Structures are given as C-alpha cells and as structure tokens.
Short mmCIF file of C-alpha atoms in Angstrom, two decimals:
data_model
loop_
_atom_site.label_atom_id
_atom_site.label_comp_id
_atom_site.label_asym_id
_atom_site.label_seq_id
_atom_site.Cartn_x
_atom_site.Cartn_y
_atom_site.Cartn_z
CA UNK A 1 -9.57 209.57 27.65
CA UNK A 2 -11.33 211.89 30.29
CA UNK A 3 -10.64 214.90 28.28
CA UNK A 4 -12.51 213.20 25.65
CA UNK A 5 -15.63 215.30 25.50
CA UNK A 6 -19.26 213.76 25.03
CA UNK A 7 -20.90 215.92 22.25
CA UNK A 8 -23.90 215.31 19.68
CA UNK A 9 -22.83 216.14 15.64
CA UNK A 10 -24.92 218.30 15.31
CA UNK A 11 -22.54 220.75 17.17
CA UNK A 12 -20.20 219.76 14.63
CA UNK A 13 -21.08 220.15 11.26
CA UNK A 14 -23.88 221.44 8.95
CA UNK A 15 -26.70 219.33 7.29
CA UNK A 16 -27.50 219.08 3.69
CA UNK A 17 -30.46 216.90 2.28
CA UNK A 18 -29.91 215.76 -1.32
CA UNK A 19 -32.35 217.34 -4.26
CA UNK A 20 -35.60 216.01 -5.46
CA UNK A 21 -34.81 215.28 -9.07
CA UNK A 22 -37.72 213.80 -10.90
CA UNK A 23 -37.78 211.09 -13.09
CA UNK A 24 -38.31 214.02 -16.17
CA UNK A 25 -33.98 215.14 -15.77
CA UNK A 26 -32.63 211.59 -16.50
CA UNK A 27 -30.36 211.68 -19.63
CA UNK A 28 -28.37 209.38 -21.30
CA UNK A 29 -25.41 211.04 -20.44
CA UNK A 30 -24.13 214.21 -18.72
CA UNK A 31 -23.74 214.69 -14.50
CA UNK A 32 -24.00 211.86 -12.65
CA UNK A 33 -26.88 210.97 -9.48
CA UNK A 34 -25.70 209.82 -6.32
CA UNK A 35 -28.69 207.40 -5.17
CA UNK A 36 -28.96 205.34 -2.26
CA UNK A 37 -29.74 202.41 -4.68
CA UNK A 38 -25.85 202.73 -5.76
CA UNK A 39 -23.95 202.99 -2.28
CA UNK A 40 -21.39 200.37 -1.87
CA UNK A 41 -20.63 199.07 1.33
CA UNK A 42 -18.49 202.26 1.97
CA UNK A 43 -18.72 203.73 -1.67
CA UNK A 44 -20.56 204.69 -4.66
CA UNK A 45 -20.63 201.97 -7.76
CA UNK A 46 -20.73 204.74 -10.40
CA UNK A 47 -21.59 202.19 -13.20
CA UNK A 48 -24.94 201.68 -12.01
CA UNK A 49 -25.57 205.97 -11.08
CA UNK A 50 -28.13 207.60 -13.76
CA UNK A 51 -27.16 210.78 -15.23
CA UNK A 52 -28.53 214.41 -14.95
CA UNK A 53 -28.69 216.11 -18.52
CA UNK A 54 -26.21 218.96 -18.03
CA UNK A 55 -28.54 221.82 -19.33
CA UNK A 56 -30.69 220.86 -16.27
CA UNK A 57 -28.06 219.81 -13.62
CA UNK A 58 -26.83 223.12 -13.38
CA UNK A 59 -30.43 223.72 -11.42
CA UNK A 60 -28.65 221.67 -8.18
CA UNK A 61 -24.94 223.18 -8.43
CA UNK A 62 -25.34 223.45 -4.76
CA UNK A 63 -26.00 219.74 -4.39
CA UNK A 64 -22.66 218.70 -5.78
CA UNK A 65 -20.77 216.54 -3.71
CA UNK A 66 -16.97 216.97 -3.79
CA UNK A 67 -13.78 214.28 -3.15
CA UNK A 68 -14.34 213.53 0.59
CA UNK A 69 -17.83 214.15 1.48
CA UNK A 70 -19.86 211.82 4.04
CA UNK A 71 -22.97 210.89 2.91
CA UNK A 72 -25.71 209.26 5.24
CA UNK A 73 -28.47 207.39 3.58
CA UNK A 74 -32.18 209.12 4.87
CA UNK A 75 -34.61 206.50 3.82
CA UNK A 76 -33.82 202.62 3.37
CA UNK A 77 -34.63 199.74 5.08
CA UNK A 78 -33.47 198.30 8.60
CA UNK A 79 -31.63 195.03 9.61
CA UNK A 80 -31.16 192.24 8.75
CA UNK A 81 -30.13 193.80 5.15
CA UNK A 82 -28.18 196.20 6.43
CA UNK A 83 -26.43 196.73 2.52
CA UNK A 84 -29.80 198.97 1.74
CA UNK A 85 -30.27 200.26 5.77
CA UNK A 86 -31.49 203.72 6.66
CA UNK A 87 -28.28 205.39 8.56
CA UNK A 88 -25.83 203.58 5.52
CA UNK A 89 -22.73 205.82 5.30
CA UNK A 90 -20.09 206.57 2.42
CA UNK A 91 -17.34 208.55 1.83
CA UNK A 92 -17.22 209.98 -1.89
CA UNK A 93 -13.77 209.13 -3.34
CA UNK A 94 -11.47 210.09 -5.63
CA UNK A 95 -11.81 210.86 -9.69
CA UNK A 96 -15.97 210.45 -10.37
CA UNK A 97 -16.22 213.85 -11.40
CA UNK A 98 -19.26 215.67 -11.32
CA UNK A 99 -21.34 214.03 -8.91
CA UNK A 100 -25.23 214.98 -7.80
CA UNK A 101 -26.47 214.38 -4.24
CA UNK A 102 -29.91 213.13 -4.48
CA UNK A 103 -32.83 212.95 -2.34
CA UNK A 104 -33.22 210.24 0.47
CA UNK A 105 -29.74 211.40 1.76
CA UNK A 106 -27.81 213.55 4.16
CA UNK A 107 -24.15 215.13 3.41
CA UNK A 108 -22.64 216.16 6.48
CA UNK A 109 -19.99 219.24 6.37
CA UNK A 110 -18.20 218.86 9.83
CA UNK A 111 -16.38 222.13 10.74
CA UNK A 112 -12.57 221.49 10.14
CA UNK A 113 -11.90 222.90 13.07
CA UNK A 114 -13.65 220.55 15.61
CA UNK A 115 -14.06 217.47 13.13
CA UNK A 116 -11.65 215.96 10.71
CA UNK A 117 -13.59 214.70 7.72
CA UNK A 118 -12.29 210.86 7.85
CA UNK A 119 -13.36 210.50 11.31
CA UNK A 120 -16.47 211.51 11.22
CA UNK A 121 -16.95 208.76 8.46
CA UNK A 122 -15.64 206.29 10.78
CA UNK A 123 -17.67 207.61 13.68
CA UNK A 124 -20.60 206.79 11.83
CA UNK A 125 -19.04 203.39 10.35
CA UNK A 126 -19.47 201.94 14.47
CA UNK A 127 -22.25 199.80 15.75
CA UNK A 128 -23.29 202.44 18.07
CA UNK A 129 -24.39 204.63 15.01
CA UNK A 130 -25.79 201.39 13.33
CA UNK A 131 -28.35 201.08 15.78
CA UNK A 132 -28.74 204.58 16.82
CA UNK A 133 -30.01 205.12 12.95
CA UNK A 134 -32.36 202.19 13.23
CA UNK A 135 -33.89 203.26 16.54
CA UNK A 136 -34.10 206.71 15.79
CA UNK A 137 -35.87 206.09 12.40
CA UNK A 138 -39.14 205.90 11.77
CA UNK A 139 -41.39 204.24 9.23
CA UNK A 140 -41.74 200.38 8.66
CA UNK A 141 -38.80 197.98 7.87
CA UNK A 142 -38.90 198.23 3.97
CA UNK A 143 -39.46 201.95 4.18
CA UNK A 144 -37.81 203.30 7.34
CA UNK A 145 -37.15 207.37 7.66
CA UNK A 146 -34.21 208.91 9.21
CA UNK A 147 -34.80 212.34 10.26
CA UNK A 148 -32.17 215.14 9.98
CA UNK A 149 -33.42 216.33 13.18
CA UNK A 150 -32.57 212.89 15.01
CA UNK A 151 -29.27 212.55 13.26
CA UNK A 152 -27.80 215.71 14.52
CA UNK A 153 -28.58 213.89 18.11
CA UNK A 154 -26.52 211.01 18.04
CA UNK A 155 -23.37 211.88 20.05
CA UNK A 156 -19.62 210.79 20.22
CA UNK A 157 -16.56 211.18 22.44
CA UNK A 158 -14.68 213.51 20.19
CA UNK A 159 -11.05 213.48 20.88
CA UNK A 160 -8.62 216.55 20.36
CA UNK A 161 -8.29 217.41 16.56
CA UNK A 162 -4.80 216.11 16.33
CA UNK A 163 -5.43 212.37 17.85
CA UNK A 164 -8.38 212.64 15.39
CA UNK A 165 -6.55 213.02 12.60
CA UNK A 166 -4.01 210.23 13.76
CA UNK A 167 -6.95 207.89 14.06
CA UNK A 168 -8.38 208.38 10.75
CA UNK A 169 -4.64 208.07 9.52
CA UNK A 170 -4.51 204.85 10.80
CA UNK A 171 -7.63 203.96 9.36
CA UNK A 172 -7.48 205.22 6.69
CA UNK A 173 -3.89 203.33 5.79
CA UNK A 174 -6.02 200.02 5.91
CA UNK A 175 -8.55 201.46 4.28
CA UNK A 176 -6.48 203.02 1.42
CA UNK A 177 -4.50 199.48 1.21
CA UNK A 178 -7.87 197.36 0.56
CA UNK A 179 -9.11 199.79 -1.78
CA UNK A 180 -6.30 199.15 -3.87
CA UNK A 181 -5.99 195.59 -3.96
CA UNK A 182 -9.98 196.39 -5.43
CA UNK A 183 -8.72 198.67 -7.84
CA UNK A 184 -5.49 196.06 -8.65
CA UNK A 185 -7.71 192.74 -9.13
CA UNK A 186 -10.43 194.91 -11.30
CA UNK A 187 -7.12 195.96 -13.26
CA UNK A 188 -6.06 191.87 -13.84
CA UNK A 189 -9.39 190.47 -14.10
CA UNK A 190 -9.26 193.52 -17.53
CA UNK A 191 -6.09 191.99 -18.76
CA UNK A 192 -7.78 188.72 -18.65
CA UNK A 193 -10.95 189.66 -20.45
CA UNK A 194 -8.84 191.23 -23.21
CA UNK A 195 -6.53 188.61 -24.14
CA UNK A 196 -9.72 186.24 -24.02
CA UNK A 197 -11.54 188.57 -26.18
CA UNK A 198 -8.53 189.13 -28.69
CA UNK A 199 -7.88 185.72 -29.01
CA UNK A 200 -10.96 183.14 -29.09
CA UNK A 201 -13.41 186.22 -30.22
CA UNK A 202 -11.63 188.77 -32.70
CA UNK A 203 -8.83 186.20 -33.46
CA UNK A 204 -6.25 189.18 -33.38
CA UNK A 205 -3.74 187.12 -34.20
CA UNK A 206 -4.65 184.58 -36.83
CA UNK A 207 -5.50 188.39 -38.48
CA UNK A 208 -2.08 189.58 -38.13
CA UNK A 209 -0.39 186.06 -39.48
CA UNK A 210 -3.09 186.42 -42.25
CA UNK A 211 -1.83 189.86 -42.98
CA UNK A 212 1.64 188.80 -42.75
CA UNK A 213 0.94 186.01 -44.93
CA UNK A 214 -0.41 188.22 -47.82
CA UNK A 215 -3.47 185.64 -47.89
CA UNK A 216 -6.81 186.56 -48.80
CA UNK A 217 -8.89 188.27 -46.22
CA UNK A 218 -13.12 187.74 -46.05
CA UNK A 219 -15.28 190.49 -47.11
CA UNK A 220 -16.90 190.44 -43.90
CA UNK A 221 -13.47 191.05 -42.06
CA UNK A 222 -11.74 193.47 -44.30
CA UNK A 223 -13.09 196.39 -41.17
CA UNK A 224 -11.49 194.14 -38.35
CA UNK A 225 -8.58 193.52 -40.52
CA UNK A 226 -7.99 197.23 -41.52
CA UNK A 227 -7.80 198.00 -37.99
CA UNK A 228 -5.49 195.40 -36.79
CA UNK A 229 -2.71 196.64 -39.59
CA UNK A 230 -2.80 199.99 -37.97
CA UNK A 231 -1.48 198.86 -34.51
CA UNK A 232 2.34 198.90 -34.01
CA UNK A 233 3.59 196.06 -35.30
CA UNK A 234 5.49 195.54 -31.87
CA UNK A 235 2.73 195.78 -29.88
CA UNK A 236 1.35 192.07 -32.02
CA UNK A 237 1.84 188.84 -30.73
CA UNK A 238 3.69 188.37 -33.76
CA UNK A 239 6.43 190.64 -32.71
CA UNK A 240 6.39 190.20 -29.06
CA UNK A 241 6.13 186.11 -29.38
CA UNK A 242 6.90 185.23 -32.76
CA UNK A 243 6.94 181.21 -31.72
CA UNK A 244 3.43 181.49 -30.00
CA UNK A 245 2.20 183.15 -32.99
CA UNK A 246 3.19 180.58 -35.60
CA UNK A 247 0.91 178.48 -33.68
CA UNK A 248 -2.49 180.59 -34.77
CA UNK A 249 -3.46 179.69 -38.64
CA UNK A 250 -2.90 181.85 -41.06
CA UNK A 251 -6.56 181.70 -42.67
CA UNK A 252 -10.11 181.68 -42.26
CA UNK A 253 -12.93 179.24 -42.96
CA UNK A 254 -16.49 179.90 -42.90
CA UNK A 255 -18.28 177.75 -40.25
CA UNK A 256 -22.20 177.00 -40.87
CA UNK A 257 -22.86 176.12 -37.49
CA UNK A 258 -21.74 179.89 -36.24
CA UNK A 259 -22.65 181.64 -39.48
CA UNK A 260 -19.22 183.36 -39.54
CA UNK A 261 -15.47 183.12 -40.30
CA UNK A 262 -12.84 181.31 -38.21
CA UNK A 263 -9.60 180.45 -38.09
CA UNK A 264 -9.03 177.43 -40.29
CA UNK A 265 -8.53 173.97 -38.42
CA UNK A 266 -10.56 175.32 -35.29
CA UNK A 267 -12.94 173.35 -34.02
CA UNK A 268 -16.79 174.48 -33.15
CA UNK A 269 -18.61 173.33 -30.14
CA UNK A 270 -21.63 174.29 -28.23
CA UNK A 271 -20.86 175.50 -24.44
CA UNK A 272 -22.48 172.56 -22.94
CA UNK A 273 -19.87 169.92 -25.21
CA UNK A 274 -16.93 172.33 -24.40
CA UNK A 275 -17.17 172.40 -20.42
CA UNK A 276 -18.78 170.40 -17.47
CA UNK A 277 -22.29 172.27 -16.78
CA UNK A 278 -23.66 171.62 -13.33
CA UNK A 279 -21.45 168.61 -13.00
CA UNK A 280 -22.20 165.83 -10.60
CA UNK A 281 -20.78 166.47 -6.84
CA UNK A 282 -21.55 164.27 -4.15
CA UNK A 283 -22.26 165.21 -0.86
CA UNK A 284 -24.69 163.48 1.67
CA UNK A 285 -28.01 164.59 2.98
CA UNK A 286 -26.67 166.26 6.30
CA UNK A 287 -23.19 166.36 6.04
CA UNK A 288 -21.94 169.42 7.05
CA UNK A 289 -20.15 172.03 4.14
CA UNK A 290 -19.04 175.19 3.70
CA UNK A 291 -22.31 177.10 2.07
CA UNK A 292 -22.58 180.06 -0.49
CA UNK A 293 -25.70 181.98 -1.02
CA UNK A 294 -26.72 184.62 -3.63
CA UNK A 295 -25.80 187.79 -1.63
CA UNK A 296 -21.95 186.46 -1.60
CA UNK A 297 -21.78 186.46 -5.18
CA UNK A 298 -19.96 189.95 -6.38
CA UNK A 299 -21.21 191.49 -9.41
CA UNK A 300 -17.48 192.90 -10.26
CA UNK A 301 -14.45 190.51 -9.47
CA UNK A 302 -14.89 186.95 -8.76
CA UNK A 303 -14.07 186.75 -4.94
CA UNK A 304 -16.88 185.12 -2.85
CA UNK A 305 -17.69 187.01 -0.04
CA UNK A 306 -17.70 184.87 2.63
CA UNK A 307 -19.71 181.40 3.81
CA UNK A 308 -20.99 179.42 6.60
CA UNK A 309 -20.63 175.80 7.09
CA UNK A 310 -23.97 173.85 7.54
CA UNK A 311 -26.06 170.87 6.63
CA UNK A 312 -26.56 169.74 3.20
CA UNK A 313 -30.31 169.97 2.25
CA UNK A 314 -29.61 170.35 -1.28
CA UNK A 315 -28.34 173.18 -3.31
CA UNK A 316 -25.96 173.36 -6.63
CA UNK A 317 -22.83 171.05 -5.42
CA UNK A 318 -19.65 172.83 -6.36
CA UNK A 319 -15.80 171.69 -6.05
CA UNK A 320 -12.54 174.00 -6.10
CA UNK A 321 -11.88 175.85 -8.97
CA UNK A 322 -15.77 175.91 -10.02
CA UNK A 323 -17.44 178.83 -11.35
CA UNK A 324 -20.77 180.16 -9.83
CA UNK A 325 -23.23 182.13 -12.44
CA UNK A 326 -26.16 183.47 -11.15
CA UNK A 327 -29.10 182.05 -13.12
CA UNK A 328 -32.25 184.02 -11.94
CA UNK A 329 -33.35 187.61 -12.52
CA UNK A 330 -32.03 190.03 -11.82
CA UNK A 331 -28.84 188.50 -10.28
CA UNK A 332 -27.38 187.69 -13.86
CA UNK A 333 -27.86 191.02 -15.59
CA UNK A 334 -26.08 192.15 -12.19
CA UNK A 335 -23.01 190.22 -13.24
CA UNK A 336 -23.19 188.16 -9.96
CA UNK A 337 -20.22 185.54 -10.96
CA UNK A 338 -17.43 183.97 -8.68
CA UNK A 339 -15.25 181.41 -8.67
CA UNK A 340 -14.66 178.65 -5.96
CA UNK A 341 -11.40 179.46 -4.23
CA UNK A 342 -11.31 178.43 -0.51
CA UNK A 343 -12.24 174.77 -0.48
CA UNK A 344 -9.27 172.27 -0.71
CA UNK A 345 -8.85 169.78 -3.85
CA UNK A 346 -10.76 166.95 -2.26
CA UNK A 347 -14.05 169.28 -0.84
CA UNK A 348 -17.08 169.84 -1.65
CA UNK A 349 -19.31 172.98 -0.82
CA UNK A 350 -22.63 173.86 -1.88
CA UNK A 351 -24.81 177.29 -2.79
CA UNK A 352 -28.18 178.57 -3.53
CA UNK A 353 -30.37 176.77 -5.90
CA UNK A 354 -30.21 179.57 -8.20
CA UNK A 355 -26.43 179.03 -9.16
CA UNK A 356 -25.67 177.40 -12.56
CA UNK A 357 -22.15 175.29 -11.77
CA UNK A 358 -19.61 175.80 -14.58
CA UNK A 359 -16.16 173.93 -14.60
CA UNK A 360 -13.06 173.47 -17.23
CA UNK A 361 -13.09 170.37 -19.17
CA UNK A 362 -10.00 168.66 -20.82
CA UNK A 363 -7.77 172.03 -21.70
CA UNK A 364 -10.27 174.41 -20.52
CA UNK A 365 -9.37 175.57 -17.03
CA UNK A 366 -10.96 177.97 -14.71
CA UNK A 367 -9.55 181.16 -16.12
CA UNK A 368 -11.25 180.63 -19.88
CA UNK A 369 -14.76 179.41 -17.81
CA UNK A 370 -14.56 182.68 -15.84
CA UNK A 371 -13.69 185.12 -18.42
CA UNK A 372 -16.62 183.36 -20.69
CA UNK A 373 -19.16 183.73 -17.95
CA UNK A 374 -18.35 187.42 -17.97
CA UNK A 375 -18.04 187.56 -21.54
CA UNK A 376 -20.94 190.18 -22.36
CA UNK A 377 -22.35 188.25 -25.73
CA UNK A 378 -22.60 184.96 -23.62
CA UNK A 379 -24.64 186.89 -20.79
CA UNK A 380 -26.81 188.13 -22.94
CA UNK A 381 -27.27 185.20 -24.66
CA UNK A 382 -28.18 183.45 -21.68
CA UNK A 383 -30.28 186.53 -20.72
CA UNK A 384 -32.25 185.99 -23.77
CA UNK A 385 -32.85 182.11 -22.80
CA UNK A 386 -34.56 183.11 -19.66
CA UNK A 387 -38.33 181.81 -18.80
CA UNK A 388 -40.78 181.98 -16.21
CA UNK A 389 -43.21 185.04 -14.32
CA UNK A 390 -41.95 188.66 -14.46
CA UNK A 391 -39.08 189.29 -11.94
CA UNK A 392 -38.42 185.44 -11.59
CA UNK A 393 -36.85 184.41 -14.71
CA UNK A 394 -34.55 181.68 -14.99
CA UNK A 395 -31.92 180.37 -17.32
CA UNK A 396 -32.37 177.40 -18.89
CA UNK A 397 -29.78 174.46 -19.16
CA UNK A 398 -30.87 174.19 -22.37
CA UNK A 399 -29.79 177.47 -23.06
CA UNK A 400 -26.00 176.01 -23.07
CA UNK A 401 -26.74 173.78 -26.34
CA UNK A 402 -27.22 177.03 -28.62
CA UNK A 403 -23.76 178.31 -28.00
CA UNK A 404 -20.95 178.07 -29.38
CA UNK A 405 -17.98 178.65 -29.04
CA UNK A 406 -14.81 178.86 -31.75
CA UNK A 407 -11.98 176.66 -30.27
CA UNK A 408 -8.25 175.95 -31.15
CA UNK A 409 -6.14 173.04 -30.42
CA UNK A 410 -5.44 171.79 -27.00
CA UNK A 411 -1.64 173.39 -26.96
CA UNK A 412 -3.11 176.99 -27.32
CA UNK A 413 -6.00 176.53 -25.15
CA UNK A 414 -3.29 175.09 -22.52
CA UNK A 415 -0.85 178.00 -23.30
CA UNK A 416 -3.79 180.87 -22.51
CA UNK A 417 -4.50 178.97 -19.24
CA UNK A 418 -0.97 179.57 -18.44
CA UNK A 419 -0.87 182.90 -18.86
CA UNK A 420 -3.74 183.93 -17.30
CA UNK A 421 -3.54 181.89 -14.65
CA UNK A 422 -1.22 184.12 -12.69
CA UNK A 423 -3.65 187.05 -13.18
CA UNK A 424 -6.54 184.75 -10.92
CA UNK A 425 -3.90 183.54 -8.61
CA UNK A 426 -3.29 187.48 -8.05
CA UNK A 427 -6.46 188.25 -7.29
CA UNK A 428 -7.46 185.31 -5.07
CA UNK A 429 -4.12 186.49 -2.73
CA UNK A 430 -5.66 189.88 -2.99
CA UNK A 431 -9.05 189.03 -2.12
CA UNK A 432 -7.85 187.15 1.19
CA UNK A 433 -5.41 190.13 1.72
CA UNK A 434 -8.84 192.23 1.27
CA UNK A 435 -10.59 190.18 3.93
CA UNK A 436 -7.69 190.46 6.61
CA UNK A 437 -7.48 194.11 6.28
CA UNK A 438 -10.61 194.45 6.79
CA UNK A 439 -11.17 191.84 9.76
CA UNK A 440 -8.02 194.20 11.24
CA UNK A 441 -9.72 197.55 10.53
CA UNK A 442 -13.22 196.24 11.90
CA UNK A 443 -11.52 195.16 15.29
CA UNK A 444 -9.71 198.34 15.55
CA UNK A 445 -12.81 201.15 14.56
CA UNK A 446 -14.38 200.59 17.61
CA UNK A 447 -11.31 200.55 20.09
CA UNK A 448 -9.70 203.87 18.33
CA UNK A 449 -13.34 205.53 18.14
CA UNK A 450 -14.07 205.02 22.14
CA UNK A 451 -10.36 205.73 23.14
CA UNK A 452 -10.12 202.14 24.68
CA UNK A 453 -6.52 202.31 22.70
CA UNK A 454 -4.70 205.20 21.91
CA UNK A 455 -2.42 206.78 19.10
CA UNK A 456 0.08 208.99 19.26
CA UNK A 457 -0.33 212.48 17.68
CA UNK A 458 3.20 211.69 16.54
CA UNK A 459 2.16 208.86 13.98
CA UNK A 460 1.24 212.01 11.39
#
C-alpha cells in the first residue's frame, strides 16, 4: 500500500453545516428534519423526524440532503454512549423523500474524483475517526462540540479511486444484505400484526360468515361491516380457507364486561387471566446468566441486541420464548419490546428491573403475546396506567386486570399460532443472519480501510 497517500478530508470534499430551524417552522406535516436525535446507528429512523411546513421549507432548499449523502453529527455527547456521540456518521438512504439537514450536523460532499461517496462513509465508520471526533471536540461530555475546522483535519490513507470503489463494493454487499433482512423482518413482523388485528380485534371474519349468513348485523358495526363486503370476495378467509372459516361464528353478542360486540361463544378475559405476567423463574443469588438491559431492547422488531453473562443480583427472570415490555417512561412509548430467543429450553436469563415479563399461557404462544404487546390500544392502555414523578413513570401490574381481551376457542387460538409462527421463526434466522454480517463487516472495515488486505479492482 505505499502508493497509498496520507491526506486530511478536507482536501477532499466540501463542508456543509445543517440550518438553524427554530422551533416556530414545525408542522404537522410537509418536509421532513434530519436531527441528530433521529440517527440510527448508520441511518435515519424517519418515524421519529419532525416536519418543516412546506411554505417555509423552501427557505433551506440548499440544505436538502439527497440519496447518498454522509452526514457527521456536530454536537452530541462522547463515550460511553456512543449511539448519541459527537463525530456519529450516516449515510442517507434510499426513498425518504424530501429530507432537511438540520443544525448540529455536517454533510460532507467529497469530490468524485478523489473520493467515492461509500468510502468516505466507511472511512469515518473506523475507530480511528471514533476517537479522533472525541479528542478533537470540545465542550463537556453531555454537550461536546465538533468543529468543522477540526473535522477537515482528520486524515486517511486514500487508495486509488478504483480500489476505492471495490472496497466500498465489498462493503457495501454486506451492508446492502443486512439492510434487507431489516427491511424483510419489519415486512413479517406487518403480516403478523395484521392477521392479529383482523382476527381477535375487527373479527374480519366472523363479519364475512355473518354477511354470508344473511344474519343480522349490530348498529354499531353496520360501518365495519359495509366495508368488509366491498373487499374481493377472494381475497376473505372465506374464499381462500373455506374450512378455517367455518370455524369463526357467524354472530355477535354484546359483552358487558368490554362494552362492545363479539363474536358469539367467545370468551372475555382480562390480560393478566389470559397469559403468565412476570411469571416465577428461578435463578440463584450469584449464579451466573446471560443478562439483558434496557438499551438492547429495539423499539421496531423484536430481536435483542445482544447480552453479557454475569451474576444474578436480581432483575425480571425471563425463560425462552418470553416477551420483554419496557415498563418505565419513556422506553414504552418508544416501543422498546423483544422477545427471548437465544437461551435454550431449560435456561434462564435475566434483565433490567424495568422489564414487565410476558409469556403464552395454555393456547397462547409467543407470537399472539408479541403482537399484543405491540398492539397500539394495549400500549396505550398501559401508557395510561402509568404512576410516579415526571420522567419516571411506571406501569403498574395492576394495570393488566383492566384489560381485556376477546378470545376464541383453543383450536383457533392454536391454528393462528401456527401460522404465524413461521413469520417469528423468519425473523429470529434473520436477526442472527443480521448479527454475523455485521460481526464480518466490522472485522473487515478496518483491514480494507488501512490496506492491511487488498481487493482487486477487478471485483467491480
């Protein structure tokens, strides 16, 4: 790599801070913000991005940041929680439209014909440019500053533009790979959610046997009911699987207890009679498990990310299969939800004392539990239950004896566990396929970047 020349970015590219957008532009809707509060680990979570009003947006055209741009976070703090660090960087992908830079960060425009785009993102994805933004910022740990001036400084061995290229290929393969399997599990855990939804909450198809039927239809489901008759009759579980849907009544009954309609012969219990809440695990004062804290809990998807194995001090006990809710503020509006899926059948692990413990009981499996602790009406409710000081709120166990839930008979609740079983099973293999890739592109980065191992211009 001798021909590999030491150079500082700054040589490279040109610097663009974000805009100062007060408080005053926020809108309901129209162009979206790109704040350091919403950088993923290499990304932007677009759900959580404020918008612009588009009358006013128009003000910071200039600021736009297009498919591809690197963006370095300005301000933030330093190690040890490196997810909000100063020197963070992200690479703005695909389909999110219009999108704003904002204050607090840097977009760099490298010169295509010195610096390919992708690998100056993964030239400031190393260690080396980890610490170099911590050392060169200034400021105090929960407000630390990363001058423009400094960040032009830090330097790299830049390779020829070609090998460049065939690094970020490479790279950017694994890269491309794990964002799909992201993309794939967000797509199942959907599928999930929906047939959930359509069949223990709108009772889709006890509506379309009740149609069928010609039997009388509640007042206060005539809108649902008008709806369902308007989709294609072969898109309904009574076309599609006429013996599962002979299984659904063909009626409604009006339950006290829920202060609605449900399908007649279903039964009504509260969540805390329906599955196992905080269930008793044991595991000995010192023995030595695999343990989950709050930051491994995602707030989209249901894959832990990662544990350690330590002493038991005490905790919430969990067993394979469990499902970890987040029961403190802000963590639960968050969505922070996972399920247990790397202990084996006889183990037992353990997690913050902020996790409420949810598991299956008789028919119920994990894939109902997880889809309910998701289920937006069932957050909130337990959102609503909350107590204690401002910013340290907690759910309530109590919480789990004032819902309820609309169940059918063991064969049906058995029959949705089946098929969305394979949907979770999908996503666990993704999630470990996830975690390799990444293991494999985090022990490569470094070796490409510094030239230790080389590609071949060829592999284009």
């Amino acid at each position: 790599m001798s021909e590999w020349e030491e150079i500082g970015i700054g040589e490279l590219a040109t610097f663009r801070n974000g805009a100062g957008i007060k408080q005053e532009y926020f809108s309901d809707r129209g162009v979206k913000l790109a704040r350091v509060s919403d950088f993923t680990d290499d990304s932007i979570d677009i759900s959580k991005c404020n918008f612009v009003s588009k009358e006013h947006a128009i003000k910071w055209k200039s600021h736009f940041l297009n498919e591809g741009d690197v963006v370095v976070a300005t301000v933030g703090s330093w190690p040890p929680n490196w997810s909000s660090a100063v020197g963070k960087v992200i690479r703005i992908p695909k389909a999110l439209g219009d999108l704003i830079q904002n204050q607090n960060t840097c977009c760099i425009i490298p010169d295509n014909t010195k610096l390919d785009n992708r690998f100056l993102f993964y030239i400031l994805r190393t260690i080396e440019f980890r610490w170099f933004a911590g050392n060169s910022a200034g400021g105090s740990a929960n407000q630390a500053r990363l001058p423009v001036a400094k960040l032009k400084q830090f330097k790299t061995l830049l390779p020829p533009l070609p090998e460049q290229k065939a690094i970020a290929h490479i790279l950017g393969k694994l890269d491309d790979k794990i964002e799909l399997n992201r993309q794939m599990n967000q797509t199942l855990e959907a599928m999930a959610q929906a047939l959930f939804k359509s069949w223990f909450v709108d009772f889709d198809p006890v509506l379309d046997n009740t149609l069928a039927a010609g039997n009388d239809i509640p007042n206060e489901l005539l809108e649902m009911a008008e709806k369902r008759a308007l989709v294609p009759h072969s898109k309904k579980l009574i076309s599609k699987a006429p013996e599962l849907a002979a299984k659904f009544p063909s009626s409604f009954v009006f339950n006290e207890t829920l202060g609605k309609w449900i399908p007649e012969g279903w039964e009504v219990k509260s969540v805390e009679n329906a599955i196992h809440v905080n269930p008793s695990v044991s595991i000995k004062k010192g023995e030595v498990r695999k343990y989950v804290d709050m930051k491994a809990l995602p707030t989209s998807g249901y894959s832990i990310d990662g544990f350690i194995e330590k002493g038991y001090s005490g905790g919430a006990k969990f067993k394979q299969g469990d499902v970890l809710l987040a029961r403190i503020t802000p963590c639960l509006e968050n969505g922070k939800t996972a399920i247990v899926d790397f202990l084996k059948s006889d183990e037992a692990g353990f997690g913050s004392t902020e996790f409420i413990i949810l598991r299956g009981k008789n028919q119920i499996k994990t894939p109902f539990v997880a889809c309910l602790a998701r289920f937006e009406a069932f957050v909130n409710h337990c959102i609503q239950n909350m107590v204690g000081s401002s910013g340290r709120q907690r759910v309530q166990n109590s919480c789990f004896n004032s819902y309820f839930l609309a169940l059918p008979d063991h064969e049906l609740l058995k029959k949705f566990d089946l098929l969305s079983k394979p949907n979770f099973n999908k996503i666990t293999d993704n999630s470990n396929e996830i975690e390799t890739l990444t293991q494999l592109r985090d022990m490569l980065l470094p070796e490409l970047i510094s030239g230790r191992v080389r590609v071949k211009e060829e592999i284009l």
